[in-house]
PDB file of C-alpha atoms in Angstrom:
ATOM      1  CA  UNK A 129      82.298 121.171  62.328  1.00 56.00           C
ATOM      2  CA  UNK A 130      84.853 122.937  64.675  1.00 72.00           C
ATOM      3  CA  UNK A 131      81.828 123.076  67.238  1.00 72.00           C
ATOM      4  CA  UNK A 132      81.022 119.490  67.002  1.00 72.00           C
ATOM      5  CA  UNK A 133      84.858 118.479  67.483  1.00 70.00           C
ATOM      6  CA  UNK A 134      85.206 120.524  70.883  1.00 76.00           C
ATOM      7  CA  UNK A 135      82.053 119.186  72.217  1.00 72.00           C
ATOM      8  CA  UNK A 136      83.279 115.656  71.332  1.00 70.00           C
ATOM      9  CA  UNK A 137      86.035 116.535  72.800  1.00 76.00           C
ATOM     10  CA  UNK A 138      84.990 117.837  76.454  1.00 83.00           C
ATOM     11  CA  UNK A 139      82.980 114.378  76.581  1.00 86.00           C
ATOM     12  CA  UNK A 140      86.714 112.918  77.130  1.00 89.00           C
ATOM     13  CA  UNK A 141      89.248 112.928  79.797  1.00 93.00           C
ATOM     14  CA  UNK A 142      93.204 113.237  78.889  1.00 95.00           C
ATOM     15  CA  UNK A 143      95.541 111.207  80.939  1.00 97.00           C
ATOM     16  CA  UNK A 144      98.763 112.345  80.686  1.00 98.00           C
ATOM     17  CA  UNK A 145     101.298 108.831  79.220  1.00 98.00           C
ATOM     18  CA  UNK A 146     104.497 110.943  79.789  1.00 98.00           C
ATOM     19  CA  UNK A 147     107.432 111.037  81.959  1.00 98.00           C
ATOM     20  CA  UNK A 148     108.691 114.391  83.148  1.00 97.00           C
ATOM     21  CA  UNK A 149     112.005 115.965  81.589  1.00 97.00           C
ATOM     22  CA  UNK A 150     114.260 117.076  84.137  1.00 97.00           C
ATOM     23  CA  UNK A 151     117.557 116.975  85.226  1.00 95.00           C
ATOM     24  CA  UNK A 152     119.100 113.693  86.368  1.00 97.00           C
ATOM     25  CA  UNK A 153     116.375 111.642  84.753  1.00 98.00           C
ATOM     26  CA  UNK A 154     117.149 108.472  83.495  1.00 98.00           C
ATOM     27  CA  UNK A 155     118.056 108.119  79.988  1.00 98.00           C
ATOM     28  CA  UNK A 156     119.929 105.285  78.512  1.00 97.00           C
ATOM     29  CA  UNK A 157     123.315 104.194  79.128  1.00 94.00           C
ATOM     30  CA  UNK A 158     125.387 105.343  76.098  1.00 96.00           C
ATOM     31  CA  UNK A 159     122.936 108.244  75.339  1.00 96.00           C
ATOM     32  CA  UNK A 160     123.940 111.738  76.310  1.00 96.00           C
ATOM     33  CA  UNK A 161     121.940 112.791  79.652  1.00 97.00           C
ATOM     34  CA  UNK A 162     118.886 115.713  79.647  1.00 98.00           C
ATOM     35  CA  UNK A 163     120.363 119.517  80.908  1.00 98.00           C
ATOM     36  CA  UNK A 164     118.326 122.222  81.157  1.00 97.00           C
ATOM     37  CA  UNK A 165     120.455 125.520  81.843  1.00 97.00           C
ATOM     38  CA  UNK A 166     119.616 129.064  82.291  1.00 96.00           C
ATOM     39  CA  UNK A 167     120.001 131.806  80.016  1.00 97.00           C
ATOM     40  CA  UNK A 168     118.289 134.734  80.982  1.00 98.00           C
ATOM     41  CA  UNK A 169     116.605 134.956  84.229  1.00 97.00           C
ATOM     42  CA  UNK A 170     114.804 137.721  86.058  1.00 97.00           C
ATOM     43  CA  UNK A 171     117.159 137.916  88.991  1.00 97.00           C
ATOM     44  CA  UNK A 172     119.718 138.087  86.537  1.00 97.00           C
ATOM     45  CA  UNK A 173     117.846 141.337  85.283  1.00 97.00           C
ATOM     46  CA  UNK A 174     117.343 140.192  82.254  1.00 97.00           C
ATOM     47  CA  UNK A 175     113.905 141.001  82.119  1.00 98.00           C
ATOM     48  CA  UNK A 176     112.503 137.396  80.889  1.00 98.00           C
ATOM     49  CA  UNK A 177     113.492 133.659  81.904  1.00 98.00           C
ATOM     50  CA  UNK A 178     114.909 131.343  78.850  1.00 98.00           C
ATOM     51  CA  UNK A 179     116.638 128.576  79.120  1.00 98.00           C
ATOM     52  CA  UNK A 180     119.031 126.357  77.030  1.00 97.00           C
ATOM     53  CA  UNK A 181     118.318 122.517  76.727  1.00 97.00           C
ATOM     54  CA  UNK A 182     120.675 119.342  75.806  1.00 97.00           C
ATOM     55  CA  UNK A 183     119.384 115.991  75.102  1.00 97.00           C
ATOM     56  CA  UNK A 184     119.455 112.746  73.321  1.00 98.00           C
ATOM     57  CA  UNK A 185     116.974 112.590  70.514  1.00 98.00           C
ATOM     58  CA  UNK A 186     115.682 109.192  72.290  1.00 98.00           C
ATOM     59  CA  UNK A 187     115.272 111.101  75.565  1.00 98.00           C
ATOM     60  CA  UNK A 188     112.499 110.399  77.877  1.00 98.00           C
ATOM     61  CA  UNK A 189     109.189 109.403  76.043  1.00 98.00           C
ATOM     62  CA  UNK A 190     109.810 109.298  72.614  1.00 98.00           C
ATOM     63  CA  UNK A 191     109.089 107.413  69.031  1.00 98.00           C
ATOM     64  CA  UNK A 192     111.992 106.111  67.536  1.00 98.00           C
ATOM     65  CA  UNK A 193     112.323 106.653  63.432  1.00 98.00           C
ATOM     66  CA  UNK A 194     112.754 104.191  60.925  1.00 98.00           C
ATOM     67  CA  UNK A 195     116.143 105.527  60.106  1.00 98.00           C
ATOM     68  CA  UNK A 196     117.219 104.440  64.117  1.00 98.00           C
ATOM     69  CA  UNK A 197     117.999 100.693  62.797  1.00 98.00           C
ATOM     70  CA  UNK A 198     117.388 101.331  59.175  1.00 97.00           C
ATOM     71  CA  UNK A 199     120.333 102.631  57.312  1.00 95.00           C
ATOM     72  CA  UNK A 200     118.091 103.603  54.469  1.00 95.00           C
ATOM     73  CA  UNK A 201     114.842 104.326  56.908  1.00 97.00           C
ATOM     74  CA  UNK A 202     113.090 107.766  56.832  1.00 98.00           C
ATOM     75  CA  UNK A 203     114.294 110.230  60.239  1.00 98.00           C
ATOM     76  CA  UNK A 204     111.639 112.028  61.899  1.00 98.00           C
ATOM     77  CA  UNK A 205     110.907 114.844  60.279  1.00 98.00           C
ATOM     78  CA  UNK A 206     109.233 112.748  57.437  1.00 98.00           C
ATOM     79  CA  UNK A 207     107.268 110.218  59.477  1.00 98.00           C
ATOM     80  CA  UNK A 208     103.681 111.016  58.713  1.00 97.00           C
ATOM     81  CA  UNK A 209     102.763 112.143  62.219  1.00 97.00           C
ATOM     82  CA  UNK A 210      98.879 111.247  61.422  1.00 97.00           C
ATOM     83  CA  UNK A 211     100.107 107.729  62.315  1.00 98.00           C
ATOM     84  CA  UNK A 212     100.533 108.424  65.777  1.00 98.00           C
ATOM     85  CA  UNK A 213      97.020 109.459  66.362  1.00 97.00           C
ATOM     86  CA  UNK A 214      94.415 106.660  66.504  1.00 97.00           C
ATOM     87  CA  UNK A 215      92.950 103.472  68.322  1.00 98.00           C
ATOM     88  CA  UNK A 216      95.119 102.530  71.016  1.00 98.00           C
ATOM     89  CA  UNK A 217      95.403  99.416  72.813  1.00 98.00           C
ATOM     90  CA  UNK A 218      97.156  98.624  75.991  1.00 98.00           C
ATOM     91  CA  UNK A 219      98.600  95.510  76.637  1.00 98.00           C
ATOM     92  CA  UNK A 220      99.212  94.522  80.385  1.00 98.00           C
ATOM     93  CA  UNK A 221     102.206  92.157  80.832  1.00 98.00           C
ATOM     94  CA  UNK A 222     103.152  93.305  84.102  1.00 97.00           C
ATOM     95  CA  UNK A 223     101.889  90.092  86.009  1.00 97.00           C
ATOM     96  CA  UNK A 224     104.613  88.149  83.884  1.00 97.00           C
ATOM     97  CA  UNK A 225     108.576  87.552  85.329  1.00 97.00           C
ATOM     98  CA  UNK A 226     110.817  90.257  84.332  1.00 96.00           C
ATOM     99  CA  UNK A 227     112.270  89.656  81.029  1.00 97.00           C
ATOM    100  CA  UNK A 228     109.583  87.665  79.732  1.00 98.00           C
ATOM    101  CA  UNK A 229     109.848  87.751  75.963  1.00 98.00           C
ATOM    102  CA  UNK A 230     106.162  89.043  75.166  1.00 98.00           C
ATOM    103  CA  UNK A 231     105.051  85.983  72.679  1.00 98.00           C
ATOM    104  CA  UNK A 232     102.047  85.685  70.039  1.00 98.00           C
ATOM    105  CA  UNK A 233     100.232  83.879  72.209  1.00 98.00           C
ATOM    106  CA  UNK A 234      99.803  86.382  75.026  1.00 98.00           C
ATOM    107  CA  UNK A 235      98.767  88.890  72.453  1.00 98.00           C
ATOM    108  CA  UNK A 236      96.186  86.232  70.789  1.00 98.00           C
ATOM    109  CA  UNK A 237      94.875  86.573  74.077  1.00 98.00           C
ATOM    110  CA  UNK A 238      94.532  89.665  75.055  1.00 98.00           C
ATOM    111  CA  UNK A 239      92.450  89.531  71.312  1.00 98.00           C
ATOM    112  CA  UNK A 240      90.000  86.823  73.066  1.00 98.00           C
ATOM    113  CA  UNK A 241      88.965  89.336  75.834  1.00 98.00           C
ATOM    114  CA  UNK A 242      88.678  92.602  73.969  1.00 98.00           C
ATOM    115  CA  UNK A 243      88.639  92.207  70.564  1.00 98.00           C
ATOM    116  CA  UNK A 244      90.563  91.724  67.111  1.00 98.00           C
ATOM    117  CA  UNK A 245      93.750  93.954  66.689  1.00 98.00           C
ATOM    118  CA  UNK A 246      93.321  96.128  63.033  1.00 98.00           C
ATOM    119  CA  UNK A 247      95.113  97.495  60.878  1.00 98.00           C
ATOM    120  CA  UNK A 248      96.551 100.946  62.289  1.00 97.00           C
ATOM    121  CA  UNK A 249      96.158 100.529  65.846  1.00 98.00           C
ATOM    122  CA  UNK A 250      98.704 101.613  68.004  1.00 98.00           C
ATOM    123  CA  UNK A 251      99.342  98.484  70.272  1.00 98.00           C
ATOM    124  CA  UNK A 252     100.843  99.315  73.680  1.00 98.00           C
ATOM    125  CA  UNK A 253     102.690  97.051  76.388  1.00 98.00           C
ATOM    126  CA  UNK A 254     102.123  97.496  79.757  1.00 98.00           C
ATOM    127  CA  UNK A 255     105.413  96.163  81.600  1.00 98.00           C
ATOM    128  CA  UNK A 256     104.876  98.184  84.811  1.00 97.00           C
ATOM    129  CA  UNK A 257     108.390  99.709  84.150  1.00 97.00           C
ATOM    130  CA  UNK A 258     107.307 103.031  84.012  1.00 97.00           C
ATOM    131  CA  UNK A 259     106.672 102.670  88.201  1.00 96.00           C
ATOM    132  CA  UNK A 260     110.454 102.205  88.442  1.00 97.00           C
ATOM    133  CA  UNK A 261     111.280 105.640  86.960  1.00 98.00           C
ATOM    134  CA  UNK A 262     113.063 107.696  89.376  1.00 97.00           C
ATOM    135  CA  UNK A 263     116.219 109.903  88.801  1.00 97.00           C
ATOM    136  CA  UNK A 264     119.815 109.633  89.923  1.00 96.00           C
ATOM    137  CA  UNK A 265     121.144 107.549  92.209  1.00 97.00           C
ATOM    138  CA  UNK A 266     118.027 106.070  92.162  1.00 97.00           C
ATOM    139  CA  UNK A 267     117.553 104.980  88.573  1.00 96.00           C
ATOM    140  CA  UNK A 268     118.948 101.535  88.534  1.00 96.00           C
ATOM    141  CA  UNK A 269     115.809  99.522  88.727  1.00 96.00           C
ATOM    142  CA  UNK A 270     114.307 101.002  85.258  1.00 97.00           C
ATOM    143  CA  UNK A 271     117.304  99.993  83.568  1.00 97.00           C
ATOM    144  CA  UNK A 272     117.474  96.326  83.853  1.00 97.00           C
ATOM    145  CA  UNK A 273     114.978  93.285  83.287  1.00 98.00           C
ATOM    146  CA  UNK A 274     112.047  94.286  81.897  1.00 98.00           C
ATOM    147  CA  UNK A 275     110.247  92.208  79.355  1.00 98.00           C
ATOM    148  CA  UNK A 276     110.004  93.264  75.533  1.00 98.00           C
ATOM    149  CA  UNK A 277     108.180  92.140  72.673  1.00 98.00           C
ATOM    150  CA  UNK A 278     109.651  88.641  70.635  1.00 98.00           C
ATOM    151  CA  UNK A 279     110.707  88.476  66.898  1.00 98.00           C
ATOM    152  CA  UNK A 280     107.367  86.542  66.365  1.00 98.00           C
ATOM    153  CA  UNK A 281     104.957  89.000  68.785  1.00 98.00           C
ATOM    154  CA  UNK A 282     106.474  91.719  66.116  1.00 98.00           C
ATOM    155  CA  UNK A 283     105.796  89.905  62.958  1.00 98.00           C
ATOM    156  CA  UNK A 284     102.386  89.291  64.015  1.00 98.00           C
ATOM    157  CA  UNK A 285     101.108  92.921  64.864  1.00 98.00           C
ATOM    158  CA  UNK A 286     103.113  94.075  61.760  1.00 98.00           C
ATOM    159  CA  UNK A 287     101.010  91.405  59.585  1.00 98.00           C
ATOM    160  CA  UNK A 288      97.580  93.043  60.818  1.00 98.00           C
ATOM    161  CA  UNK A 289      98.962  96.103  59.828  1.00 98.00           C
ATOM    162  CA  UNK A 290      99.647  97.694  62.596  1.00 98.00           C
ATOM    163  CA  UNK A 291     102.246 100.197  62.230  1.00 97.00           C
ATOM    164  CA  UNK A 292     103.274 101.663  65.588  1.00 98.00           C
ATOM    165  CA  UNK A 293     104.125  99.926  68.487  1.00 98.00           C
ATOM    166  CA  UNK A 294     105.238 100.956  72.160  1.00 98.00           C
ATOM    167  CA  UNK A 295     105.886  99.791  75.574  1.00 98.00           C
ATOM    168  CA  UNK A 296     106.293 101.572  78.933  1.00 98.00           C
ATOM    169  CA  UNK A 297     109.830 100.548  79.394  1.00 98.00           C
ATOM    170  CA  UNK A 298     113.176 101.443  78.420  1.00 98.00           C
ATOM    171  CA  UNK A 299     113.114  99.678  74.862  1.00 98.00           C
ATOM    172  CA  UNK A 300     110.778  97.108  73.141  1.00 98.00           C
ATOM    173  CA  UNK A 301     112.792  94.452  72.941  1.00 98.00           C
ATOM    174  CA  UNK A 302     113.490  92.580  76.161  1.00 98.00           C
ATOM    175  CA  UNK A 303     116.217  93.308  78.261  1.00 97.00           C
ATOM    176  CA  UNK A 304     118.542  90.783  77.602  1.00 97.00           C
ATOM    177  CA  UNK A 305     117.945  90.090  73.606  1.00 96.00           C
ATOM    178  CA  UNK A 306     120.818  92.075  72.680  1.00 95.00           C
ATOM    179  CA  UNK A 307     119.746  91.239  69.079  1.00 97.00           C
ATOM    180  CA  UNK A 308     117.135  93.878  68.982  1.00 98.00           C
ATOM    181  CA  UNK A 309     114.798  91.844  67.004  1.00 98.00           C
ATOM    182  CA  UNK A 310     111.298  93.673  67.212  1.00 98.00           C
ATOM    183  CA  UNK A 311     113.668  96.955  66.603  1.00 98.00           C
ATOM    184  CA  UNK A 312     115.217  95.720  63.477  1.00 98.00           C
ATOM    185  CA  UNK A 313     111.313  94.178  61.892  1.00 98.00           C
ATOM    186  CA  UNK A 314     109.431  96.933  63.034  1.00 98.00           C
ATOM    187  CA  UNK A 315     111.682  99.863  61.834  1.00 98.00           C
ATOM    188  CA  UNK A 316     112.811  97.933  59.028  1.00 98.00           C
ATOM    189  CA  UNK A 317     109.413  97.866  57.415  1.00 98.00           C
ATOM    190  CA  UNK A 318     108.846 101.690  58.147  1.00 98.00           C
ATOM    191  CA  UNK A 319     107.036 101.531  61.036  1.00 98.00           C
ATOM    192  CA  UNK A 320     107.492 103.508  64.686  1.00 98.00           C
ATOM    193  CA  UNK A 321     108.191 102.500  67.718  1.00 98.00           C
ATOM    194  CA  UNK A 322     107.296 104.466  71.364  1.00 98.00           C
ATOM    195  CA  UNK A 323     109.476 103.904  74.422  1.00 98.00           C
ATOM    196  CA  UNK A 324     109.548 105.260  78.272  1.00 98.00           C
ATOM    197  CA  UNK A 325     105.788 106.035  78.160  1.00 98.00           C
ATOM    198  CA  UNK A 326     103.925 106.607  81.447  1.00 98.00           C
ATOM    199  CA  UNK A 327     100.629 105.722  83.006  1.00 98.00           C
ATOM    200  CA  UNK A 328      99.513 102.982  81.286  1.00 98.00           C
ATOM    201  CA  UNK A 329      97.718 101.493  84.034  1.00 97.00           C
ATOM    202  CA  UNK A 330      95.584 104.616  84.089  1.00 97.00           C
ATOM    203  CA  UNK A 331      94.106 103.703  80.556  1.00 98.00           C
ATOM    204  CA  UNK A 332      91.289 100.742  79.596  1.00 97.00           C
ATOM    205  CA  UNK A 333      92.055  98.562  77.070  1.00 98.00           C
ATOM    206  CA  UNK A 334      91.116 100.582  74.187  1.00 98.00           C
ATOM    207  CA  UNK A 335      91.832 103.952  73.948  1.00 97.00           C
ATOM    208  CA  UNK A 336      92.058 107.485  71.568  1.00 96.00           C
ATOM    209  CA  UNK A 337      96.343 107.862  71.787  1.00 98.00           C
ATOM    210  CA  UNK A 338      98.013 110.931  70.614  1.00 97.00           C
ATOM    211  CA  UNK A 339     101.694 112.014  70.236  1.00 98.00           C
ATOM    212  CA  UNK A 340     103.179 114.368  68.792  1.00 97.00           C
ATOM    213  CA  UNK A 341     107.399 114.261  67.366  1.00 98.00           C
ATOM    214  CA  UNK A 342     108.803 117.326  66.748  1.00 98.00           C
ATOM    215  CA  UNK A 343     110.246 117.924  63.167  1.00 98.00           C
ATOM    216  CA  UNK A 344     114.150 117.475  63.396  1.00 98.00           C
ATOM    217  CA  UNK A 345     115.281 117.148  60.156  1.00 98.00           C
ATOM    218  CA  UNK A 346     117.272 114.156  60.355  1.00 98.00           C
ATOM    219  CA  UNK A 347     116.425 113.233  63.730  1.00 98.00           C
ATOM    220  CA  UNK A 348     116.199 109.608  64.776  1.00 98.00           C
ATOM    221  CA  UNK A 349     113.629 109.736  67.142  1.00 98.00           C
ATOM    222  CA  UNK A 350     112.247 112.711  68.957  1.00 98.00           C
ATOM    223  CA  UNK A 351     110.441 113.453  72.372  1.00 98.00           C
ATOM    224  CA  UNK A 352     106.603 113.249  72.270  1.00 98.00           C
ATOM    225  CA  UNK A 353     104.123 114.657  74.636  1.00 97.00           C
ATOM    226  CA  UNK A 354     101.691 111.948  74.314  1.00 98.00           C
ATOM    227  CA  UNK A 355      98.186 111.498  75.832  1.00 98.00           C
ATOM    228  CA  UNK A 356      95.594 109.200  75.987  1.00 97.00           C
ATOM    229  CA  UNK A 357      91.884 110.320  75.471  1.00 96.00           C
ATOM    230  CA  UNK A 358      88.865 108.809  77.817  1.00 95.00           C
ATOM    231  CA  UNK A 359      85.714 108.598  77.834  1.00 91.00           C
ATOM    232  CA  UNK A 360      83.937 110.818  81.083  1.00 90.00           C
ATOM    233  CA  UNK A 361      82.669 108.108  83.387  1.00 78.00           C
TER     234      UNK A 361
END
């Protein structure tokens, strides 16, 4: 069986959907900023090279727990990480104006040209946003005006069943809906959300998605390394 996995496998391409952790990265406004310090070093004479990290939880590409906007939500460590590997399906919205409020409609859509959205898919917008990641001073552009998914766009993935949910920008919801509306439905019923992913225009419409939290007990999000699997052309 192991055999017939790996040659699956090698049939497919992996395009990497994350941003790069480093220092001076952008990172949202009232979140604590991503350091990476040395430890030990070589020219230190330590012998080996370690190094300390500090970060927000909701740093860089990451999934964001129930417990983020539900009081009584699980944290990370007890998310079922099997739901975060599956059928993914990206989105584009990057044609529309910035903070366009991403409606049922568009998404009925998108079903017209490629197909029903099921139950357990992992739906993916494509705002463009990730193109506008850059670090300090020249971070500004990613944090402002990029469109999010509507209260009704949410309801309607979450009735199909579909249980995690992502976009390429800074957050979900659009810009300037302070309400957080697709945060508070979509966490609230125990679902994930992804945010800051990368290289979505590198993917077709369907897709194999993979990413992988890391198990902080009572984290409320974590960083992913996530990936998208293609077929070889």
């Amino acid at each position: 069986m192991n055999s017939e996995l790996f040659a699956l496998l090698r049939d497919y391409r992996v395009i990497e959907l994350n941003h790069q952790y480093e220092p001076l990265m952008p990172v949202w406004p009232t979140h604590p900023r991503f350091f990476r310090n040395d430890v030990e070093t070589y020219a230190a004479g330590d012998g080996n090279y370690n190094n300390l990290l500090q970060l927000s939880d909701h740093c860089g590409t990451h999934v964001d727990s129930p417990a983020h906007f539900a009081p009584e939500g699980k944290t990370i460590e007890q998310v079922d990480v099997t739901r975060l590997m599956g059928r993914g399906l990206c989105i584009d919205v990057s044609a529309y104006p910035p903070d366009t409020e991403i409606t049922t409609d568009m998404i009925a859509a998108w079903e017209q040209a490629h197909g029903e959205i099921r139950a357990r898919d992992i739906v993916l917008f494509r705002t463009g946003y990730d193109r506008e990641w850059r670090c300090r001073p020249d971070h500004k552009t990613v944090l402002s005006d990029w469109s999010g998914l509507s209260a009704a766009g949410a309801a309607y993935l979450l009735a199909k069943g579909v249980g995690v949910i992502g976009t390429d920008a800074m957050s979900l919801d659009a810009w300037s809906n302070h309400d957080y509306p697709a945060h508070r439905l979509i966490l609230g019923s125990d679902n994930l959300i992804m945010e800051n992913l990368a290289n979505l225009y590198q993917v077709p419409a369907i897709f194999t998605f993979i990413a992988l939290p890391l198990r902080i007990k009572g984290g409320s999000a974590s960083p992913v390394r996530a990936i998208a699997l293609v077929p070889n052309d």
